[in-house]
Amino acid sequence: MSSTPTTFDVRADFPILSQTVHGTPLVYLDSGATSQKPQVVLDAEVDFLTRANSAVHRGAHTLAGEATELFEDARATVSGFLGARPEQLVWTSGATFALNLVAYAIGNATAGRGPSRFALAPGDEIVVTETEHHANLIPWQELAARTGAVLRSIPVRDDGTLDTDAAASLIGERTRVVAFTHVSNVLGIVNPVAELVALARTAGALTVLDACQSAPHLPFDFDALGVDLAAFSGHKMLGPYGVGGLLGRSDVLDDLPPFLTGGSMVTTVTLDEAHFLAAPQKFEAGTQPVSQAIGLAAAARYLEGLGMDAVHDRERTLERRMMAGLREIEGVRILGDASGVERVGIASFDVEGVHAHDVGQFLDDRGVAVRVGHHCAKPLHARFGLTASVRASTSVFTTDDEIDVFLDALAGVRPFFGVGA
Ligand code: PMP
């Protein structure tokens, strides 16, 4: 095994990174919100739109055939990249859509429009975690409200790890769905998927994984993870906006009723009724995100070219440098400062005595782009007694020097605002 740390010489692949902000080189540490896109992704979309743009699965003309082939090739590339088969990937506009799709499909089954194996009865339980992004929380709150199911949540410990003892007592015979994030978009900590899947399986519950913050950063193998469904987001994994997906075990996708209905998802339609295509088309009503899917396939090939083991390795180096530096700065409190846990390059923190927005502004003035606010995880912030934090997040293009520029700038925040010693 090589002891040389992985570095990637990829800066030139990301044209946006060469700019200056307020006269200083841009240090982009907001990939948790959206990653930058390499030129190959931009080219793939433009090339499709200039050469082959056409509606897929519809026309008999040449361009339509070519577009359909490229679109389905993209499905094969992206599903393969994520450890699934093409028919196990449903294109959506993003993870929010994918998670809502599942919740609404279960709602439809509950209303008698699907198999009873997915139907919820009053008193049945949906289990989430305290670390969820709102996209993997509110759809379940809404489903519970519509069905009479009860929403329960696995608490997080002070160090940011999930309380697995509590999980073991919360997941029980009334549990029908366990929906949880693979990696918290605030803490960057990798959750114990195998443990939660084992508990859910024993209870006979469906597992839904939010893979938004894991798929871009570590080798992601849907099949090996053993979850029933997983949602991911294209724009966070070097791909375009407006595309993401839902991965599903074939038996689950085959049985789950559709959420949206309309064109492109039917076999026969009369004025009285419709019959649906098999998955994944059953879930893809309307015009598909064609150029976006093709762009995302280019992103998957790009990441595959770097090697996801190497990407993960690189992220760990960046994450350790960032965490070590943050721990050194007086007045900085890291949310979820557990040591010895698996993480990706995401860290959120509070600067004592300075509002997160002021920290963000101060850093931006020095060219450093971070996210401030609640990062769509209000309950988790409340758990740590905060309404807002600052989040720095890395990607394959982040350099060690950029981490140092960020840490140096951050060290100047409290002195600048006259807080602390
Ligand atoms: N879940 C997590 C953990 C996220 O970080 C995000 C994006 N902030 C989402 C869900 C929503 O993803 P999308 O933008 O694709 O809807």
XYZ file of C-alpha atoms and ligand atoms in Angstrom:
437
model
C 0.000 0.000 0.000
C 1.341 3.436 -0.886
C 1.822 5.904 1.930
C 1.849 8.870 -0.443
C -1.291 10.942 0.105
C -3.564 11.117 -2.908
C -3.669 14.456 -4.688
C -5.412 15.253 -7.912
C -4.160 17.674 -10.478
C -7.661 18.577 -11.633
C -7.863 22.349 -11.149
C -7.667 23.021 -14.879
C -10.723 20.809 -15.449
C -12.914 23.265 -13.508
C -12.898 26.608 -15.359
C -14.895 28.405 -12.665
C -12.133 27.926 -10.093
C -9.648 30.221 -11.829
C -11.526 33.392 -10.950
C -10.895 35.882 -8.196
C -13.467 37.132 -5.674
C -12.949 40.564 -4.111
C -9.496 40.579 -5.687
C -8.421 37.255 -4.114
C -8.374 33.768 -5.645
C -11.663 31.963 -5.121
C -11.550 29.225 -2.469
C -14.714 27.256 -3.053
C -15.679 25.339 0.088
C -19.392 24.956 -0.609
C -19.533 21.665 -2.493
C -21.964 20.314 0.093
C -24.513 22.754 -1.312
C -23.515 22.256 -4.932
C -20.270 21.091 -6.467
C -18.517 22.756 -9.358
C -18.679 21.001 -12.702
C -15.699 19.925 -14.803
C -15.470 20.978 -18.436
C -16.316 17.443 -19.621
C -19.733 17.757 -17.955
C -20.409 21.157 -19.509
C -19.235 19.812 -22.891
C -21.415 16.716 -22.673
C -24.550 18.794 -22.194
C -23.657 21.317 -24.892
C -22.640 18.567 -27.305
C -25.949 16.781 -26.843
C -27.933 19.991 -27.225
C -26.052 21.094 -30.336
C -25.869 17.708 -32.052
C -28.589 15.316 -30.946
C -31.220 17.198 -28.984
C -34.542 15.467 -29.323
C -37.300 13.944 -27.195
C -36.525 10.427 -25.975
C -38.722 7.314 -26.131
C -41.059 9.053 -28.565
C -40.216 9.839 -32.174
C -39.253 7.468 -34.969
C -36.743 9.908 -36.449
C -32.962 9.636 -36.377
C -32.297 12.274 -33.741
C -34.935 10.789 -31.439
C -33.243 7.407 -31.761
C -29.830 8.858 -31.005
C -31.140 10.874 -28.046
C -32.857 7.790 -26.621
C -29.664 5.780 -26.951
C -27.577 8.465 -25.233
C -30.173 8.857 -22.489
C -30.325 5.128 -21.771
C -26.522 4.876 -21.970
C -26.416 7.567 -19.296
C -28.735 5.457 -17.140
C -26.407 2.486 -17.539
C -23.321 4.581 -16.723
C -24.743 6.283 -13.646
C -26.443 3.171 -12.251
C -23.237 1.179 -12.772
C -21.223 3.894 -11.060
C -23.534 3.611 -8.039
C -23.577 -0.186 -7.887
C -27.004 -0.752 -9.416
C -28.467 -2.055 -12.669
C -29.994 0.325 -15.241
C -33.569 -0.745 -14.521
C -32.952 0.095 -10.862
C -32.382 3.785 -11.578
C -35.323 6.190 -11.808
C -34.338 9.637 -13.077
C -35.736 12.470 -11.021
C -35.035 16.186 -10.823
C -32.975 15.599 -7.674
C -32.972 13.973 -4.279
C -35.869 16.025 -2.927
C -38.039 14.729 -5.753
C -36.833 11.152 -5.264
C -37.635 11.161 -1.538
C -41.050 12.719 -2.119
C -41.673 10.120 -4.816
C -41.220 7.330 -2.274
C -43.343 9.004 0.398
C -46.172 9.747 -2.043
C -45.991 6.260 -3.567
C -46.406 4.778 -0.078
C -49.296 7.191 0.446
C -50.894 5.910 -2.764
C -50.463 2.311 -1.597
C -52.100 3.302 1.688
C -55.021 4.741 -0.268
C -55.487 1.381 -1.987
C -53.624 2.279 -5.190
C -50.843 -0.245 -4.671
C -49.919 -3.429 -2.852
C -50.732 -3.696 0.830
C -47.077 -4.505 1.626
C -46.416 -0.745 1.453
C -49.671 0.457 3.029
C -49.481 2.228 6.383
C -52.088 1.886 9.112
C -52.693 4.395 11.904
C -50.104 3.746 14.600
C -47.533 2.299 12.185
C -44.173 3.968 12.589
C -41.810 5.790 10.283
C -38.335 6.198 11.771
C -35.939 8.947 10.698
C -32.878 10.427 12.423
C -32.232 13.751 14.061
C -29.538 14.398 11.436
C -31.890 14.540 8.444
C -31.903 17.229 5.806
C -35.445 18.624 5.536
C -35.780 16.741 2.233
C -35.679 13.462 4.137
C -37.842 14.667 7.002
C -40.771 16.744 5.790
C -42.024 14.191 3.193
C -42.266 11.675 6.076
C -43.997 14.184 8.361
C -46.518 14.777 5.589
C -46.974 11.056 4.970
C -47.531 10.476 8.684
C -50.119 13.260 8.760
C -51.951 11.781 5.766
C -51.956 8.190 7.013
C -52.096 8.357 10.807
C -48.616 6.839 11.031
C -46.313 8.046 13.793
C -42.956 9.651 13.046
C -40.132 8.795 15.420
C -36.549 9.910 15.291
C -33.224 8.404 16.300
C -31.354 10.954 18.419
C -27.813 12.071 17.846
C -25.215 12.023 20.625
C -23.265 15.105 21.683
C -20.335 14.009 19.525
C -22.536 13.841 16.398
C -22.763 10.063 16.143
C -26.145 8.397 15.975
C -27.394 6.874 19.195
C -27.526 3.303 17.953
C -28.789 2.017 21.308
C -31.781 4.291 20.917
C -32.146 3.104 17.309
C -32.320 -0.494 18.510
C -35.166 0.315 20.874
C -36.970 2.655 18.448
C -37.036 0.282 15.477
C -39.549 -2.386 16.347
C -42.556 -4.309 15.166
C -44.619 -1.187 14.319
C -41.809 0.241 12.183
C -42.673 0.200 8.479
C -40.139 2.644 7.071
C -36.641 3.606 8.214
C -35.417 6.667 6.290
C -31.955 7.967 7.085
C -29.057 9.822 5.633
C -25.842 8.033 4.722
C -23.776 11.123 5.550
C -25.087 14.145 7.404
C -24.850 17.293 5.274
C -23.998 19.207 8.468
C -21.697 16.866 10.398
C -20.020 14.985 7.557
C -20.168 11.823 9.665
C -20.922 8.541 7.895
C -23.876 6.860 9.573
C -23.824 3.130 10.422
C -25.845 1.918 7.437
C -25.313 -1.815 8.011
C -26.503 -1.575 11.598
C -29.642 0.357 10.694
C -30.401 -1.933 7.755
C -30.096 -4.971 10.022
C -32.509 -3.457 12.560
C -34.976 -2.477 9.824
C -34.789 -5.908 8.207
C -35.567 -7.644 11.495
C -38.578 -5.365 11.859
C -39.626 -5.984 8.226
C -39.363 -2.255 7.460
C -38.515 -0.594 4.170
C -35.167 1.254 4.180
C -34.727 4.572 2.373
C -31.244 6.064 2.210
C -30.415 9.688 1.465
C -27.149 9.329 -0.437
C -26.720 13.008 -1.413
C -23.570 13.532 0.617
C -22.064 10.062 0.241
C -22.297 9.267 -3.475
C -19.958 12.160 -4.455
C -17.318 11.355 -1.853
C -16.893 7.614 -1.323
C -17.267 4.352 -3.223
C -21.038 3.894 -3.261
C -22.350 0.391 -3.842
C -26.135 0.341 -3.734
C -26.336 -3.415 -3.938
C -23.814 -4.008 -1.154
C -25.409 -1.442 1.178
C -28.553 -3.547 1.269
C -31.024 -0.659 1.483
C -34.297 -0.890 -0.426
C -34.180 2.596 -1.925
C -31.622 5.384 -2.170
C -31.909 8.981 -3.361
C -29.048 10.986 -4.834
C -28.462 14.372 -6.349
C -26.610 15.114 -9.606
C -25.544 18.673 -8.860
C -23.648 17.599 -5.754
C -21.576 15.009 -7.629
C -20.029 17.257 -10.283
C -23.111 16.903 -12.472
C -25.741 19.323 -13.775
C -28.695 20.816 -11.935
C -32.142 19.349 -12.436
C -31.153 15.704 -12.329
C -30.753 13.076 -9.664
C -32.323 9.766 -9.036
C -33.890 7.076 -7.006
C -32.213 3.684 -6.875
C -34.416 0.801 -5.861
C -34.302 -2.920 -5.356
C -36.107 -4.419 -8.319
C -38.873 -6.107 -6.328
C -39.561 -2.822 -4.519
C -39.644 -0.696 -7.666
C -41.797 -3.294 -9.417
C -44.425 -3.187 -6.659
C -44.332 0.447 -5.612
C -47.153 2.424 -7.266
C -46.244 5.539 -9.267
C -46.328 9.007 -7.779
C -46.726 11.270 -10.811
C -48.810 10.106 -13.732
C -48.984 11.310 -17.332
C -47.115 10.750 -20.573
C -44.165 8.366 -21.055
C -45.175 5.989 -18.270
C -48.083 4.042 -19.711
C -48.790 1.009 -21.855
C -52.469 1.575 -22.603
C -54.817 4.415 -21.737
C -58.560 4.715 -22.184
C -60.816 7.493 -20.975
C -61.468 5.416 -17.878
C -58.124 3.919 -16.904
C -54.429 3.549 -17.587
C -51.915 0.722 -17.365
C -48.387 1.547 -16.433
C -45.024 0.575 -17.874
C -42.595 -1.393 -15.732
C -40.069 0.397 -13.537
C -38.189 2.623 -14.008
C -40.407 4.249 -16.703
C -43.454 3.899 -14.439
C -41.912 6.618 -12.256
C -40.781 8.921 -15.058
C -43.968 10.678 -16.160
C -43.453 13.666 -18.415
C -40.466 14.837 -20.409
C -37.228 13.433 -19.039
C -34.160 15.428 -17.940
C -32.225 14.277 -21.008
C -29.258 16.629 -21.353
C -28.887 16.651 -17.577
C -28.716 12.840 -17.387
C -26.104 12.829 -20.157
C -24.109 15.467 -18.266
C -24.367 13.415 -15.086
C -23.039 10.358 -16.911
C -20.007 12.449 -17.903
C -19.567 13.359 -14.219
C -19.770 9.692 -13.213
C -17.148 8.772 -15.832
C -14.953 11.621 -14.599
C -15.181 10.431 -10.982
C -14.619 6.847 -12.083
C -11.504 8.021 -13.893
C -10.167 9.473 -10.642
C -11.202 6.305 -8.804
C -13.652 6.543 -5.919
C -11.224 4.924 -3.472
C -8.728 7.642 -4.318
C -11.447 10.314 -4.067
C -12.383 9.080 -0.613
C -8.753 8.923 0.421
C -8.192 12.475 -0.779
C -11.295 13.722 1.023
C -10.145 12.109 4.239
C -6.830 13.939 4.009
C -8.618 17.243 3.462
C -11.132 16.498 6.198
C -8.400 15.680 8.737
C -6.477 18.839 7.876
C -9.637 20.898 8.202
C -10.802 19.315 11.461
C -7.348 19.558 13.055
C -7.122 23.225 12.067
C -10.623 24.018 13.321
C -9.882 22.411 16.687
C -6.912 24.759 17.085
C -8.870 27.986 16.650
C -10.090 29.482 19.889
C -13.830 30.008 20.106
C -14.635 27.573 17.294
C -17.023 24.792 18.281
C -17.341 21.973 15.760
C -20.769 20.355 15.499
C -20.274 16.624 15.948
C -16.612 16.523 16.898
C -16.419 12.734 17.284
C -12.978 11.343 16.656
C -12.259 7.969 15.104
C -15.389 7.965 12.983
C -15.654 7.762 9.216
C -16.226 11.178 7.668
C -16.287 13.033 4.380
C -14.921 16.544 3.843
C -17.720 18.455 5.550
C -17.394 20.396 8.813
C -19.899 22.740 10.436
C -19.017 24.959 13.341
C -20.055 27.854 15.502
C -17.768 30.796 16.193
C -18.486 31.902 19.717
C -19.683 35.499 19.865
C -19.954 36.018 16.091
C -23.065 35.302 14.043
C -22.630 32.702 11.304
C -23.650 35.227 8.648
C -20.941 37.630 9.784
C -18.406 34.811 9.633
C -19.560 33.986 6.102
C -19.281 37.612 5.024
C -15.829 37.954 6.581
C -14.607 34.825 4.777
C -16.181 35.882 1.485
C -14.317 39.193 1.668
C -11.169 37.036 1.661
C -12.319 34.898 -1.283
C -13.509 31.934 0.771
C -16.976 30.605 -0.097
C -18.693 28.699 2.724
C -22.320 28.045 3.554
C -23.998 29.740 6.497
C -27.423 29.123 8.023
C -29.177 25.955 9.098
C -28.272 23.996 5.940
C -31.873 22.689 5.756
C -31.318 20.795 9.011
C -33.109 22.890 11.604
C -33.816 20.065 14.078
C -30.121 19.112 14.142
C -29.134 22.723 14.801
C -31.717 22.929 17.585
C -30.154 19.761 19.042
C -26.858 21.628 19.301
C -28.561 24.752 20.691
C -28.028 26.771 17.512
C -30.125 28.360 14.798
C -27.236 28.669 12.361
C -23.698 27.465 11.759
C -20.925 27.854 9.211
C -20.194 24.905 6.934
C -17.056 24.258 4.911
C -17.184 21.378 2.458
C -14.606 19.998 0.055
C -14.500 18.245 -3.288
C -11.960 16.568 -5.548
C -10.658 19.959 -6.659
C -9.995 21.298 -3.146
C -6.307 21.771 -2.317
C -4.427 21.634 0.984
C -3.476 25.274 0.454
C -7.123 26.226 0.194
C -7.841 24.577 3.538
C -4.980 26.602 5.027
C -6.238 29.857 3.480
C -9.662 29.140 4.975
C -8.247 28.310 8.423
C -5.982 31.381 8.445
C -8.897 33.597 7.515
C -11.134 31.988 10.119
C -8.556 32.569 12.839
C -8.944 36.276 12.148
C -12.711 36.376 12.676
C -12.948 36.842 16.452
C -10.111 39.386 16.665
C -11.738 41.337 13.813
C -15.082 41.472 15.635
C -13.385 42.226 18.950
C -14.581 39.000 20.566
C -12.561 36.855 22.972
C -9.213 37.536 24.534
N -30.381 15.518 1.318
C -29.189 16.020 1.659
C -28.378 15.351 2.737
C -28.719 17.170 1.023
O -27.524 17.680 1.367
C -29.515 17.768 0.006
C -29.064 19.022 -0.711
N -28.802 20.091 0.128
C -30.739 17.188 -0.325
C -31.142 16.057 0.357
C -31.602 17.741 -1.425
O -31.047 17.402 -2.681
P -31.546 18.042 -4.055
O -30.892 19.384 -4.156
O -31.050 17.117 -5.111
O -33.019 18.099 -4.018
